[in-house]
JSON list of C-alpha atoms and ligand atoms in Angstrom, two decimals:
[
{"chain": "A", "resi": 1, "resn": "MET", "atom": "CA", "xyz": [106.21, 68.48, 110.26]},
{"chain": "A", "resi": 2, "resn": "PRO", "atom": "CA", "xyz": [103.45, 70.91, 109.24]},
{"chain": "A", "resi": 3, "resn": "LEU", "atom": "CA", "xyz": [104.27, 74.73, 108.52]},
{"chain": "A", "resi": 4, "resn": "LYS", "atom": "CA", "xyz": [104.16, 76.82, 111.92]},
{"chain": "A", "resi": 5, "resn": "ILE", "atom": "CA", "xyz": [103.21, 80.21, 112.38]},
{"chain": "A", "resi": 6, "resn": "TYR", "atom": "CA", "xyz": [103.79, 81.60, 115.36]},
{"chain": "A", "resi": 7, "resn": "GLY", "atom": "CA", "xyz": [101.31, 85.37, 115.94]},
{"chain": "A", "resi": 8, "resn": "ILE", "atom": "CA", "xyz": [98.69, 86.72, 116.85]},
{"chain": "A", "resi": 9, "resn": "ARG", "atom": "CA", "xyz": [96.11, 85.51, 114.03]},
{"chain": "A", "resi": 10, "resn": "GLU", "atom": "CA", "xyz": [94.56, 89.91, 114.42]},
{"chain": "A", "resi": 11, "resn": "SER", "atom": "CA", "xyz": [97.95, 91.48, 115.02]},
{"chain": "A", "resi": 12, "resn": "THR", "atom": "CA", "xyz": [98.53, 93.36, 111.69]},
{"chain": "A", "resi": 13, "resn": "CYS", "atom": "CA", "xyz": [101.81, 91.62, 110.67]},
{"chain": "A", "resi": 14, "resn": "THR", "atom": "CA", "xyz": [100.62, 88.06, 111.40]},
{"chain": "A", "resi": 15, "resn": "SER", "atom": "CA", "xyz": [97.77, 88.71, 109.25]},
{"chain": "A", "resi": 16, "resn": "ARG", "atom": "CA", "xyz": [99.91, 89.96, 106.37]},
{"chain": "A", "resi": 17, "resn": "VAL", "atom": "CA", "xyz": [101.32, 86.30, 106.60]},
{"chain": "A", "resi": 18, "resn": "LEU", "atom": "CA", "xyz": [97.82, 84.95, 106.60]},
{"chain": "A", "resi": 19, "resn": "THR", "atom": "CA", "xyz": [96.60, 86.58, 103.62]},
{"chain": "A", "resi": 20, "resn": "VAL", "atom": "CA", "xyz": [98.99, 85.11, 101.36]},
{"chain": "A", "resi": 21, "resn": "LEU", "atom": "CA", "xyz": [98.79, 81.97, 103.07]},
{"chain": "A", "resi": 22, "resn": "ALA", "atom": "CA", "xyz": [95.06, 82.23, 102.11]},
{"chain": "A", "resi": 23, "resn": "GLU", "atom": "CA", "xyz": [95.83, 83.39, 98.34]},
{"chain": "A", "resi": 24, "resn": "LYS", "atom": "CA", "xyz": [98.20, 80.23, 98.12]},
{"chain": "A", "resi": 25, "resn": "GLY", "atom": "CA", "xyz": [95.06, 78.21, 99.34]},
{"chain": "A", "resi": 26, "resn": "VAL", "atom": "CA", "xyz": [97.51, 76.71, 102.32]},
{"chain": "A", "resi": 27, "resn": "THR", "atom": "CA", "xyz": [95.80, 75.37, 105.02]},
{"chain": "A", "resi": 28, "resn": "ASP", "atom": "CA", "xyz": [98.07, 72.74, 106.34]},
{"chain": "A", "resi": 29, "resn": "TYR", "atom": "CA", "xyz": [99.90, 74.69, 109.28]},
{"chain": "A", "resi": 30, "resn": "GLU", "atom": "CA", "xyz": [99.91, 74.99, 112.85]},
{"chain": "A", "resi": 31, "resn": "PHE", "atom": "CA", "xyz": [99.13, 78.31, 114.03]},
{"chain": "A", "resi": 32, "resn": "ILE", "atom": "CA", "xyz": [100.63, 78.90, 117.75]},
{"chain": "A", "resi": 33, "resn": "THR", "atom": "CA", "xyz": [99.08, 81.98, 119.45]},
{"chain": "A", "resi": 34, "resn": "MET", "atom": "CA", "xyz": [101.76, 84.00, 121.25]},
{"chain": "A", "resi": 35, "resn": "GLY", "atom": "CA", "xyz": [100.94, 85.77, 124.57]},
{"chain": "A", "resi": 36, "resn": "ARG", "atom": "CA", "xyz": [103.42, 88.64, 125.21]},
{"chain": "A", "resi": 37, "resn": "ALA", "atom": "CA", "xyz": [105.64, 86.80, 127.72]},
{"chain": "A", "resi": 38, "resn": "ASP", "atom": "CA", "xyz": [105.93, 83.70, 124.97]},
{"chain": "A", "resi": 39, "resn": "MET", "atom": "CA", "xyz": [107.10, 86.98, 122.56]},
{"chain": "A", "resi": 40, "resn": "LYS", "atom": "CA", "xyz": [110.04, 87.63, 124.76]},
{"chain": "A", "resi": 41, "resn": "ALA", "atom": "CA", "xyz": [111.14, 84.28, 125.76]},
{"chain": "A", "resi": 42, "resn": "PRO", "atom": "CA", "xyz": [114.52, 82.55, 124.94]},
{"chain": "A", "resi": 43, "resn": "GLU", "atom": "CA", "xyz": [112.88, 79.95, 122.47]},
{"chain": "A", "resi": 44, "resn": "HIS", "atom": "CA", "xyz": [111.52, 82.82, 120.33]},
{"chain": "A", "resi": 45, "resn": "LEU", "atom": "CA", "xyz": [114.16, 85.23, 120.61]},
{"chain": "A", "resi": 46, "resn": "ALA", "atom": "CA", "xyz": [116.11, 82.33, 118.39]},
{"chain": "A", "resi": 47, "resn": "ARG", "atom": "CA", "xyz": [113.65, 82.55, 115.99]},
{"chain": "A", "resi": 48, "resn": "GLN", "atom": "CA", "xyz": [112.72, 86.44, 116.39]},
{"chain": "A", "resi": 49, "resn": "PRO", "atom": "CA", "xyz": [115.89, 88.31, 117.86]},
{"chain": "A", "resi": 50, "resn": "PHE", "atom": "CA", "xyz": [113.55, 91.50, 118.51]},
{"chain": "A", "resi": 51, "resn": "GLY", "atom": "CA", "xyz": [111.28, 89.34, 120.37]},
{"chain": "A", "resi": 52, "resn": "LYS", "atom": "CA", "xyz": [108.18, 90.40, 117.83]},
{"chain": "A", "resi": 53, "resn": "ILE", "atom": "CA", "xyz": [105.44, 88.23, 115.67]},
{"chain": "A", "resi": 54, "resn": "PRO", "atom": "CA", "xyz": [105.39, 86.63, 113.27]},
{"chain": "A", "resi": 55, "resn": "ALA", "atom": "CA", "xyz": [108.00, 83.99, 112.91]},
{"chain": "A", "resi": 56, "resn": "ILE", "atom": "CA", "xyz": [107.66, 80.99, 110.91]},
{"chain": "A", "resi": 57, "resn": "ASP", "atom": "CA", "xyz": [109.31, 76.90, 111.74]},
{"chain": "A", "resi": 58, "resn": "ASP", "atom": "CA", "xyz": [109.07, 75.18, 108.35]},
{"chain": "A", "resi": 59, "resn": "ASP", "atom": "CA", "xyz": [110.07, 71.84, 109.41]},
{"chain": "A", "resi": 60, "resn": "GLY", "atom": "CA", "xyz": [113.16, 73.37, 111.12]},
{"chain": "A", "resi": 61, "resn": "PHE", "atom": "CA", "xyz": [114.00, 76.56, 108.98]},
{"chain": "A", "resi": 62, "resn": "VAL", "atom": "CA", "xyz": [113.28, 79.40, 110.87]},
{"chain": "A", "resi": 63, "resn": "LEU", "atom": "CA", "xyz": [112.29, 82.59, 109.70]},
{"chain": "A", "resi": 64, "resn": "SER", "atom": "CA", "xyz": [111.04, 85.81, 110.97]},
{"chain": "A", "resi": 65, "resn": "GLU", "atom": "CA", "xyz": [109.91, 89.60, 109.25]},
{"chain": "A", "resi": 66, "resn": "SER", "atom": "CA", "xyz": [106.73, 88.97, 107.68]},
{"chain": "A", "resi": 67, "resn": "ARG", "atom": "CA", "xyz": [107.40, 90.34, 104.15]},
{"chain": "A", "resi": 68, "resn": "ALA", "atom": "CA", "xyz": [110.17, 88.02, 104.28]},
{"chain": "A", "resi": 69, "resn": "ILE", "atom": "CA", "xyz": [107.81, 85.20, 105.32]},
{"chain": "A", "resi": 70, "resn": "CYS", "atom": "CA", "xyz": [105.85, 85.65, 102.61]},
{"chain": "A", "resi": 71, "resn": "LYS", "atom": "CA", "xyz": [107.86, 85.97, 99.85]},
{"chain": "A", "resi": 72, "resn": "TYR", "atom": "CA", "xyz": [109.69, 82.64, 101.01]},
{"chain": "A", "resi": 73, "resn": "LEU", "atom": "CA", "xyz": [105.61, 81.31, 101.03]},
{"chain": "A", "resi": 74, "resn": "ALA", "atom": "CA", "xyz": [105.18, 82.69, 97.73]},
{"chain": "A", "resi": 75, "resn": "LYS", "atom": "CA", "xyz": [108.12, 81.14, 96.71]},
{"chain": "A", "resi": 76, "resn": "LYS", "atom": "CA", "xyz": [107.29, 77.83, 98.36]},
{"chain": "A", "resi": 77, "resn": "TYR", "atom": "CA", "xyz": [103.86, 77.58, 97.04]},
{"chain": "A", "resi": 78, "resn": "ALA", "atom": "CA", "xyz": [104.66, 78.86, 93.32]},
{"chain": "A", "resi": 79, "resn": "GLY", "atom": "CA", "xyz": [102.61, 76.30, 91.98]},
{"chain": "A", "resi": 80, "resn": "GLN", "atom": "CA", "xyz": [99.80, 76.74, 93.52]},
{"chain": "A", "resi": 81, "resn": "GLY", "atom": "CA", "xyz": [96.83, 79.63, 94.27]},
{"chain": "A", "resi": 82, "resn": "THR", "atom": "CA", "xyz": [97.51, 83.43, 92.84]},
{"chain": "A", "resi": 83, "resn": "LYS", "atom": "CA", "xyz": [100.92, 83.71, 91.71]},
{"chain": "A", "resi": 84, "resn": "LEU", "atom": "CA", "xyz": [102.05, 86.66, 94.01]},
{"chain": "A", "resi": 85, "resn": "ILE", "atom": "CA", "xyz": [106.07, 87.46, 93.27]},
{"chain": "A", "resi": 86, "resn": "PRO", "atom": "CA", "xyz": [107.84, 86.97, 89.19]},
{"chain": "A", "resi": 87, "resn": "ASP", "atom": "CA", "xyz": [109.36, 84.04, 88.07]},
{"chain": "A", "resi": 88, "resn": "ASP", "atom": "CA", "xyz": [112.73, 83.53, 88.64]},
{"chain": "A", "resi": 89, "resn": "ASP", "atom": "CA", "xyz": [113.35, 84.08, 85.25]},
{"chain": "A", "resi": 90, "resn": "ASP", "atom": "CA", "xyz": [111.63, 87.35, 84.68]},
{"chain": "A", "resi": 91, "resn": "LEU", "atom": "CA", "xyz": [114.08, 89.85, 85.53]},
{"chain": "A", "resi": 92, "resn": "LYS", "atom": "CA", "xyz": [112.39, 92.84, 84.40]},
{"chain": "A", "resi": 93, "resn": "GLY", "atom": "CA", "xyz": [109.30, 91.38, 86.37]},
{"chain": "A", "resi": 94, "resn": "TYR", "atom": "CA", "xyz": [111.18, 90.88, 89.59]},
{"chain": "A", "resi": 95, "resn": "GLY", "atom": "CA", "xyz": [113.01, 94.60, 89.45]},
{"chain": "A", "resi": 96, "resn": "LEU", "atom": "CA", "xyz": [109.60, 96.13, 89.08]},
{"chain": "A", "resi": 97, "resn": "PHE", "atom": "CA", "xyz": [108.41, 94.02, 91.96]},
{"chain": "A", "resi": 98, "resn": "GLU", "atom": "CA", "xyz": [110.90, 94.82, 94.20]},
{"chain": "A", "resi": 99, "resn": "GLN", "atom": "CA", "xyz": [110.68, 98.47, 93.35]},
{"chain": "A", "resi": 100, "resn": "ALA", "atom": "CA", "xyz": [106.53, 98.34, 94.82]},
{"chain": "A", "resi": 101, "resn": "CYS", "atom": "CA", "xyz": [107.93, 96.63, 97.69]},
{"chain": "A", "resi": 102, "resn": "SER", "atom": "CA", "xyz": [110.28, 99.04, 98.36]},
{"chain": "A", "resi": 103, "resn": "TYR", "atom": "CA", "xyz": [107.39, 101.85, 97.88]},
{"chain": "A", "resi": 104, "resn": "GLU", "atom": "CA", "xyz": [105.31, 100.10, 100.47]},
{"chain": "A", "resi": 105, "resn": "ALA", "atom": "CA", "xyz": [108.36, 99.64, 103.11]},
{"chain": "A", "resi": 106, "resn": "SER", "atom": "CA", "xyz": [109.81, 103.24, 102.24]},
{"chain": "A", "resi": 107, "resn": "TYR", "atom": "CA", "xyz": [106.61, 105.46, 101.70]},
{"chain": "A", "resi": 108, "resn": "PHE", "atom": "CA", "xyz": [103.87, 104.18, 102.76]},
{"chain": "A", "resi": 109, "resn": "ASN", "atom": "CA", "xyz": [104.17, 101.88, 105.76]},
{"chain": "A", "resi": 110, "resn": "HIS", "atom": "CA", "xyz": [105.87, 104.31, 108.37]},
{"chain": "A", "resi": 111, "resn": "PRO", "atom": "CA", "xyz": [102.73, 106.88, 108.33]},
{"chain": "A", "resi": 112, "resn": "ALA", "atom": "CA", "xyz": [99.84, 104.19, 107.86]},
{"chain": "A", "resi": 113, "resn": "GLU", "atom": "CA", "xyz": [101.91, 102.29, 111.15]},
{"chain": "A", "resi": 114, "resn": "SER", "atom": "CA", "xyz": [102.39, 105.59, 113.20]},
{"chain": "A", "resi": 115, "resn": "ILE", "atom": "CA", "xyz": [98.79, 106.51, 112.75]},
{"chain": "A", "resi": 116, "resn": "GLY", "atom": "CA", "xyz": [97.85, 103.27, 114.11]},
{"chain": "A", "resi": 117, "resn": "PHE", "atom": "CA", "xyz": [100.19, 103.79, 116.91]},
{"chain": "A", "resi": 118, "resn": "GLU", "atom": "CA", "xyz": [98.83, 106.88, 118.42]},
{"chain": "A", "resi": 119, "resn": "LYS", "atom": "CA", "xyz": [95.47, 105.93, 117.63]},
{"chain": "A", "resi": 120, "resn": "LEU", "atom": "CA", "xyz": [94.90, 102.16, 118.28]},
{"chain": "A", "resi": 121, "resn": "PHE", "atom": "CA", "xyz": [97.99, 100.75, 119.90]},
{"chain": "A", "resi": 122, "resn": "LYS", "atom": "CA", "xyz": [99.00, 103.69, 122.41]},
{"chain": "A", "resi": 123, "resn": "GLY", "atom": "CA", "xyz": [95.85, 103.74, 124.27]},
{"chain": "A", "resi": 124, "resn": "ALA", "atom": "CA", "xyz": [95.00, 99.95, 124.03]},
{"chain": "A", "resi": 125, "resn": "HIS", "atom": "CA", "xyz": [98.81, 99.51, 125.75]},
{"chain": "A", "resi": 126, "resn": "GLY", "atom": "CA", "xyz": [98.13, 102.07, 128.67]},
{"chain": "A", "resi": 127, "resn": "LYS", "atom": "CA", "xyz": [100.42, 104.58, 127.28]},
{"chain": "A", "resi": 128, "resn": "GLY", "atom": "CA", "xyz": [98.21, 107.36, 126.85]},
{"chain": "A", "resi": 129, "resn": "PRO", "atom": "CA", "xyz": [96.04, 109.17, 124.03]},
{"chain": "A", "resi": 130, "resn": "ALA", "atom": "CA", "xyz": [96.90, 110.17, 120.43]},
{"chain": "A", "resi": 131, "resn": "ASP", "atom": "CA", "xyz": [98.81, 113.19, 119.84]},
{"chain": "A", "resi": 132, "resn": "GLU", "atom": "CA", "xyz": [96.62, 114.66, 117.71]},
{"chain": "A", "resi": 133, "resn": "GLU", "atom": "CA", "xyz": [99.42, 116.80, 115.81]},
{"chain": "A", "resi": 134, "resn": "LEU", "atom": "CA", "xyz": [101.31, 113.72, 114.94]},
{"chain": "A", "resi": 135, "resn": "VAL", "atom": "CA", "xyz": [98.11, 112.00, 113.79]},
{"chain": "A", "resi": 136, "resn": "ALA", "atom": "CA", "xyz": [97.81, 115.12, 111.28]},
{"chain": "A", "resi": 137, "resn": "GLN", "atom": "CA", "xyz": [101.54, 114.77, 110.23]},
{"chain": "A", "resi": 138, "resn": "TYR", "atom": "CA", "xyz": [101.64, 111.03, 109.35]},
{"chain": "A", "resi": 139, "resn": "LYS", "atom": "CA", "xyz": [98.17, 111.61, 107.53]},
{"chain": "A", "resi": 140, "resn": "SER", "atom": "CA", "xyz": [99.72, 114.36, 105.83]},
{"chain": "A", "resi": 141, "resn": "GLN", "atom": "CA", "xyz": [102.68, 112.21, 105.04]},
{"chain": "A", "resi": 142, "resn": "LEU", "atom": "CA", "xyz": [100.26, 109.45, 103.88]},
{"chain": "A", "resi": 143, "resn": "GLU", "atom": "CA", "xyz": [98.67, 111.79, 101.29]},
{"chain": "A", "resi": 144, "resn": "ASP", "atom": "CA", "xyz": [102.04, 112.77, 99.98]},
{"chain": "A", "resi": 145, "resn": "THR", "atom": "CA", "xyz": [102.35, 109.25, 99.15]},
{"chain": "A", "resi": 146, "resn": "LEU", "atom": "CA", "xyz": [99.25, 108.36, 97.89]},
{"chain": "A", "resi": 147, "resn": "LYS", "atom": "CA", "xyz": [98.86, 111.25, 95.72]},
{"chain": "A", "resi": 148, "resn": "ILE", "atom": "CA", "xyz": [101.97, 109.85, 93.79]},
{"chain": "A", "resi": 149, "resn": "TYR", "atom": "CA", "xyz": [100.20, 105.96, 94.02]},
{"chain": "A", "resi": 150, "resn": "ASP", "atom": "CA", "xyz": [97.65, 107.54, 92.10]},
{"chain": "A", "resi": 151, "resn": "VAL", "atom": "CA", "xyz": [99.79, 108.57, 89.05]},
{"chain": "A", "resi": 152, "resn": "ILE", "atom": "CA", "xyz": [101.51, 105.19, 88.99]},
{"chain": "A", "resi": 153, "resn": "LEU", "atom": "CA", "xyz": [98.12, 103.44, 89.63]},
{"chain": "A", "resi": 154, "resn": "ALA", "atom": "CA", "xyz": [96.45, 105.32, 86.94]},
{"chain": "A", "resi": 155, "resn": "LYS", "atom": "CA", "xyz": [98.80, 103.61, 83.94]},
{"chain": "A", "resi": 156, "resn": "HIS", "atom": "CA", "xyz": [98.29, 99.87, 85.72]},
{"chain": "A", "resi": 157, "resn": "ALA", "atom": "CA", "xyz": [95.91, 98.22, 87.88]},
{"chain": "A", "resi": 158, "resn": "TYR", "atom": "CA", "xyz": [98.46, 97.35, 90.46]},
{"chain": "A", "resi": 159, "resn": "LEU", "atom": "CA", "xyz": [101.27, 98.77, 91.76]},
{"chain": "A", "resi": 160, "resn": "ALA", "atom": "CA", "xyz": [104.44, 96.40, 90.15]},
{"chain": "A", "resi": 161, "resn": "GLY", "atom": "CA", "xyz": [102.33, 95.99, 86.90]},
{"chain": "A", "resi": 162, "resn": "ASP", "atom": "CA", "xyz": [98.89, 94.94, 85.63]},
{"chain": "A", "resi": 163, "resn": "GLN", "atom": "CA", "xyz": [98.77, 91.62, 88.24]},
{"chain": "A", "resi": 164, "resn": "VAL", "atom": "CA", "xyz": [98.61, 91.91, 91.74]},
{"chain": "A", "resi": 165, "resn": "SER", "atom": "CA", "xyz": [101.57, 91.06, 93.69]},
{"chain": "A", "resi": 166, "resn": "LEU", "atom": "CA", "xyz": [103.24, 90.63, 97.13]},
{"chain": "A", "resi": 167, "resn": "ALA", "atom": "CA", "xyz": [103.81, 94.36, 96.76]},
{"chain": "A", "resi": 168, "resn": "ASP", "atom": "CA", "xyz": [100.42, 95.46, 96.93]},
{"chain": "A", "resi": 169, "resn": "LEU", "atom": "CA", "xyz": [98.65, 92.83, 99.65]},
{"chain": "A", "resi": 170, "resn": "PHE", "atom": "CA", "xyz": [101.55, 94.51, 102.03]},
{"chain": "A", "resi": 171, "resn": "HIS", "atom": "CA", "xyz": [99.47, 97.39, 102.19]},
{"chain": "A", "resi": 172, "resn": "LEU", "atom": "CA", "xyz": [96.68, 95.67, 103.52]},
{"chain": "A", "resi": 173, "resn": "PRO", "atom": "CA", "xyz": [96.85, 95.54, 107.37]},
{"chain": "A", "resi": 174, "resn": "TYR", "atom": "CA", "xyz": [98.32, 99.20, 108.04]},
{"chain": "A", "resi": 175, "resn": "GLY", "atom": "CA", "xyz": [96.35, 100.62, 105.15]},
{"chain": "A", "resi": 176, "resn": "ALA", "atom": "CA", "xyz": [92.81, 99.16, 106.71]},
{"chain": "A", "resi": 177, "resn": "LEU", "atom": "CA", "xyz": [93.96, 99.97, 110.45]},
{"chain": "A", "resi": 178, "resn": "ALA", "atom": "CA", "xyz": [94.34, 103.53, 109.39]},
{"chain": "A", "resi": 179, "resn": "LYS", "atom": "CA", "xyz": [90.73, 103.68, 107.59]},
{"chain": "A", "resi": 180, "resn": "GLU", "atom": "CA", "xyz": [89.53, 101.60, 110.78]},
{"chain": "A", "resi": 181, "resn": "VAL", "atom": "CA", "xyz": [90.66, 104.56, 113.16]},
{"chain": "A", "resi": 182, "resn": "GLY", "atom": "CA", "xyz": [89.29, 107.67, 111.61]},
{"chain": "A", "resi": 183, "resn": "PHE", "atom": "CA", "xyz": [90.10, 108.02, 108.26]},
{"chain": "A", "resi": 184, "resn": "GLN", "atom": "CA", "xyz": [87.72, 105.69, 106.67]},
{"chain": "A", "resi": 185, "resn": "THR", "atom": "CA", "xyz": [87.62, 108.13, 103.50]},
{"chain": "A", "resi": 186, "resn": "LEU", "atom": "CA", "xyz": [91.31, 108.63, 102.95]},
{"chain": "A", "resi": 187, "resn": "PHE", "atom": "CA", "xyz": [91.75, 107.01, 100.06]},
{"chain": "A", "resi": 188, "resn": "ASP", "atom": "CA", "xyz": [88.61, 108.91, 98.70]},
{"chain": "A", "resi": 189, "resn": "PRO", "atom": "CA", "xyz": [90.43, 111.89, 96.83]},
{"chain": "A", "resi": 190, "resn": "TYR", "atom": "CA", "xyz": [92.66, 109.24, 94.42]},
{"chain": "A", "resi": 191, "resn": "PRO", "atom": "CA", "xyz": [90.38, 107.49, 92.49]},
{"chain": "A", "resi": 192, "resn": "ASN", "atom": "CA", "xyz": [92.64, 105.14, 90.84]},
{"chain": "A", "resi": 193, "resn": "VAL", "atom": "CA", "xyz": [94.35, 104.46, 94.66]},
{"chain": "A", "resi": 194, "resn": "LYS", "atom": "CA", "xyz": [90.64, 103.64, 95.76]},
{"chain": "A", "resi": 195, "resn": "ARG", "atom": "CA", "xyz": [89.99, 101.64, 93.55]},
{"chain": "A", "resi": 196, "resn": "TRP", "atom": "CA", "xyz": [93.14, 99.89, 94.05]},
{"chain": "A", "resi": 197, "resn": "PHE", "atom": "CA", "xyz": [92.73, 99.56, 97.76]},
{"chain": "A", "resi": 198, "resn": "GLU", "atom": "CA", "xyz": [89.24, 98.65, 97.41]},
{"chain": "A", "resi": 199, "resn": "SER", "atom": "CA", "xyz": [90.12, 95.68, 95.38]},
{"chain": "A", "resi": 200, "resn": "LEU", "atom": "CA", "xyz": [92.60, 94.38, 97.99]},
{"chain": "A", "resi": 201, "resn": "GLU", "atom": "CA", "xyz": [89.92, 94.58, 100.59]},
{"chain": "A", "resi": 202, "resn": "ALA", "atom": "CA", "xyz": [87.43, 92.80, 98.81]},
{"chain": "A", "resi": 203, "resn": "ARG", "atom": "CA", "xyz": [90.06, 89.79, 98.28]},
{"chain": "A", "resi": 204, "resn": "GLU", "atom": "CA", "xyz": [88.34, 86.75, 99.45]},
{"chain": "A", "resi": 205, "resn": "SER", "atom": "CA", "xyz": [92.10, 86.21, 101.76]},
{"chain": "A", "resi": 206, "resn": "TRP", "atom": "CA", "xyz": [92.00, 89.48, 103.07]},
{"chain": "A", "resi": 207, "resn": "LYS", "atom": "CA", "xyz": [88.28, 88.64, 104.57]},
{"chain": "A", "resi": 208, "resn": "SER", "atom": "CA", "xyz": [89.02, 85.43, 106.18]},
{"chain": "A", "resi": 209, "resn": "VAL", "atom": "CA", "xyz": [91.45, 87.28, 108.63]},
{"chain": "A", "resi": 210, "resn": "PRO", "atom": "CA", "xyz": [90.43, 88.32, 111.90]},
{"chain": "A", "resi": 211, "resn": "SER", "atom": "CA", "xyz": [90.38, 92.34, 112.26]},
{"chain": "A", "resi": 212, "resn": "ILE", "atom": "CA", "xyz": [92.73, 93.77, 114.32]},
{"chain": "A", "resi": 213, "resn": "MET", "atom": "CA", "xyz": [89.69, 96.63, 115.91]},
{"chain": "A", "resi": 214, "resn": "ALA", "atom": "CA", "xyz": [88.07, 92.81, 116.75]},
{"chain": "A", "resi": 215, "resn": "PHE", "atom": "CA", "xyz": [91.11, 91.52, 118.93]},
{"chain": "A", "resi": 216, "resn": "PHE", "atom": "CA", "xyz": [90.88, 94.87, 120.92]},
{"chain": "A", "resi": 217, "resn": "LYS", "atom": "CA", "xyz": [87.54, 95.26, 121.07]},
{"chain": "A", "resi": 218, "resn": "ARG", "atom": "CA", "xyz": [87.77, 91.88, 123.00]},
{"chain": "A", "resi": 219, "resn": "LEU", "atom": "CA", "xyz": [90.93, 93.05, 124.85]},
{"chain": "A", "resi": 220, "resn": "ARG", "atom": "CA", "xyz": [88.92, 96.03, 125.58]},
{"chain": "A", "resi": 221, "resn": "GLU", "atom": "CA", "xyz": [86.00, 94.07, 127.08]},
{"chain": "A", "resi": 222, "resn": "ALA", "atom": "CA", "xyz": [88.13, 91.47, 129.08]},
{"chain": "A", "resi": 223, "resn": "LYS", "atom": "CA", "xyz": [89.73, 94.38, 131.33]},
{"chain": "A", "resi": 224, "resn": "GLU", "atom": "CA", "xyz": [86.44, 95.74, 131.98]},
{"chain": "A", "resi": 225, "resn": "GLU", "atom": "CA", "xyz": [85.00, 92.50, 132.97]},
{"chain": "A", "resi": 226, "resn": "ALA", "atom": "CA", "xyz": [88.36, 91.59, 135.03]},
{"chain": "A", "resi": 227, "resn": "LYS", "atom": "CA", "xyz": [86.86, 95.49, 136.69]},
{"chain": "A", "resi": 228, "resn": "GLU", "atom": "CA", "xyz": [83.41, 94.42, 137.37]},
{"chain": "B", "resi": 1, "resn": "GSH", "atom": "N1", "xyz": [108.45, 93.90, 111.01]},
{"chain": "B", "resi": 1, "resn": "GSH", "atom": "C1", "xyz": [108.26, 93.40, 111.48]},
{"chain": "B", "resi": 1, "resn": "GSH", "atom": "C2", "xyz": [107.42, 93.75, 112.66]},
{"chain": "B", "resi": 1, "resn": "GSH", "atom": "C3", "xyz": [106.91, 92.84, 113.82]},
{"chain": "B", "resi": 1, "resn": "GSH", "atom": "C4", "xyz": [106.48, 93.78, 114.73]},
{"chain": "B", "resi": 1, "resn": "GSH", "atom": "O1", "xyz": [106.53, 94.97, 115.30]},
{"chain": "B", "resi": 1, "resn": "GSH", "atom": "N2", "xyz": [105.08, 92.96, 115.58]},
{"chain": "B", "resi": 1, "resn": "GSH", "atom": "C5", "xyz": [104.13, 93.41, 116.39]},
{"chain": "B", "resi": 1, "resn": "GSH", "atom": "C6", "xyz": [102.72, 93.14, 116.09]},
{"chain": "B", "resi": 1, "resn": "GSH", "atom": "S1", "xyz": [102.19, 93.46, 114.27]},
{"chain": "B", "resi": 1, "resn": "GSH", "atom": "C7", "xyz": [104.61, 92.65, 117.59]},
{"chain": "B", "resi": 1, "resn": "GSH", "atom": "O2", "xyz": [105.33, 91.35, 117.72]},
{"chain": "B", "resi": 1, "resn": "GSH", "atom": "N3", "xyz": [104.42, 93.42, 118.65]},
{"chain": "B", "resi": 1, "resn": "GSH", "atom": "C8", "xyz": [104.54, 93.25, 120.14]},
{"chain": "B", "resi": 1, "resn": "GSH", "atom": "C9", "xyz": [105.83, 93.71, 120.64]},
{"chain": "B", "resi": 1, "resn": "GSH", "atom": "O3", "xyz": [106.38, 94.76, 119.95]},
{"chain": "B", "resi": 1, "resn": "GSH", "atom": "O4", "xyz": [106.01, 93.54, 121.64]},
{"chain": "B", "resi": 1, "resn": "GSH", "atom": "C10", "xyz": [107.37, 92.43, 110.65]},
{"chain": "B", "resi": 1, "resn": "GSH", "atom": "O5", "xyz": [106.94, 92.67, 109.87]},
{"chain": "B", "resi": 1, "resn": "GSH", "atom": "O6", "xyz": [107.30, 90.89, 110.98]}
]
């Protein structure tokens, strides 16, 4: 049975997984597009107890949480495409890789995702306008992180060393979104971060994934059409 991916292609967390599949050259999978009601249905809650996307079903093995799915796929398809995770016997490489994954989860994701929430998701879900005071706070938190990233990325090309890894790719969905919603020049004051992020955005894998902005544009157009 082929690998099944449950998600919305343009959603930030699903795009993280699709980017990894593209890096690995995996095309043999079934994509199941989920609506909001599908996410809360009992059969999906069995895959993702929090009622979120994405989730996968790999021949009966069920897994959720985009970063865990990416790590699983990087190991499952270790023999093909870009090497995105250190070998099992590379203990120090593994430590550095997990350290970089933790940087993303601890210091980058929250402010970047929160900017996306305030500036895009909130309005799109009818939850009112962005709280610009909060946006400024998240931007400042993100800048604190980028300052430190700039020092790290002066020493090596990527966060875990000189090879790209999942830890770098994990930044793409919310980093790109933060730029799209009004902070196009966010990374510019940090030359090493700018070089690093632009190199990630230029990867064919990421360019093959549909943009979250296109999804919300379609949603807005559909709502406007329904009103007419
Ligand atoms: N930590 C989770 C986050 C999952 C998540 O928040 N997914 C969003 C889409 S990016 C979602 O399902 N939103 C719909 C909802 O919350 O109802 C992951 O990385 O998979």
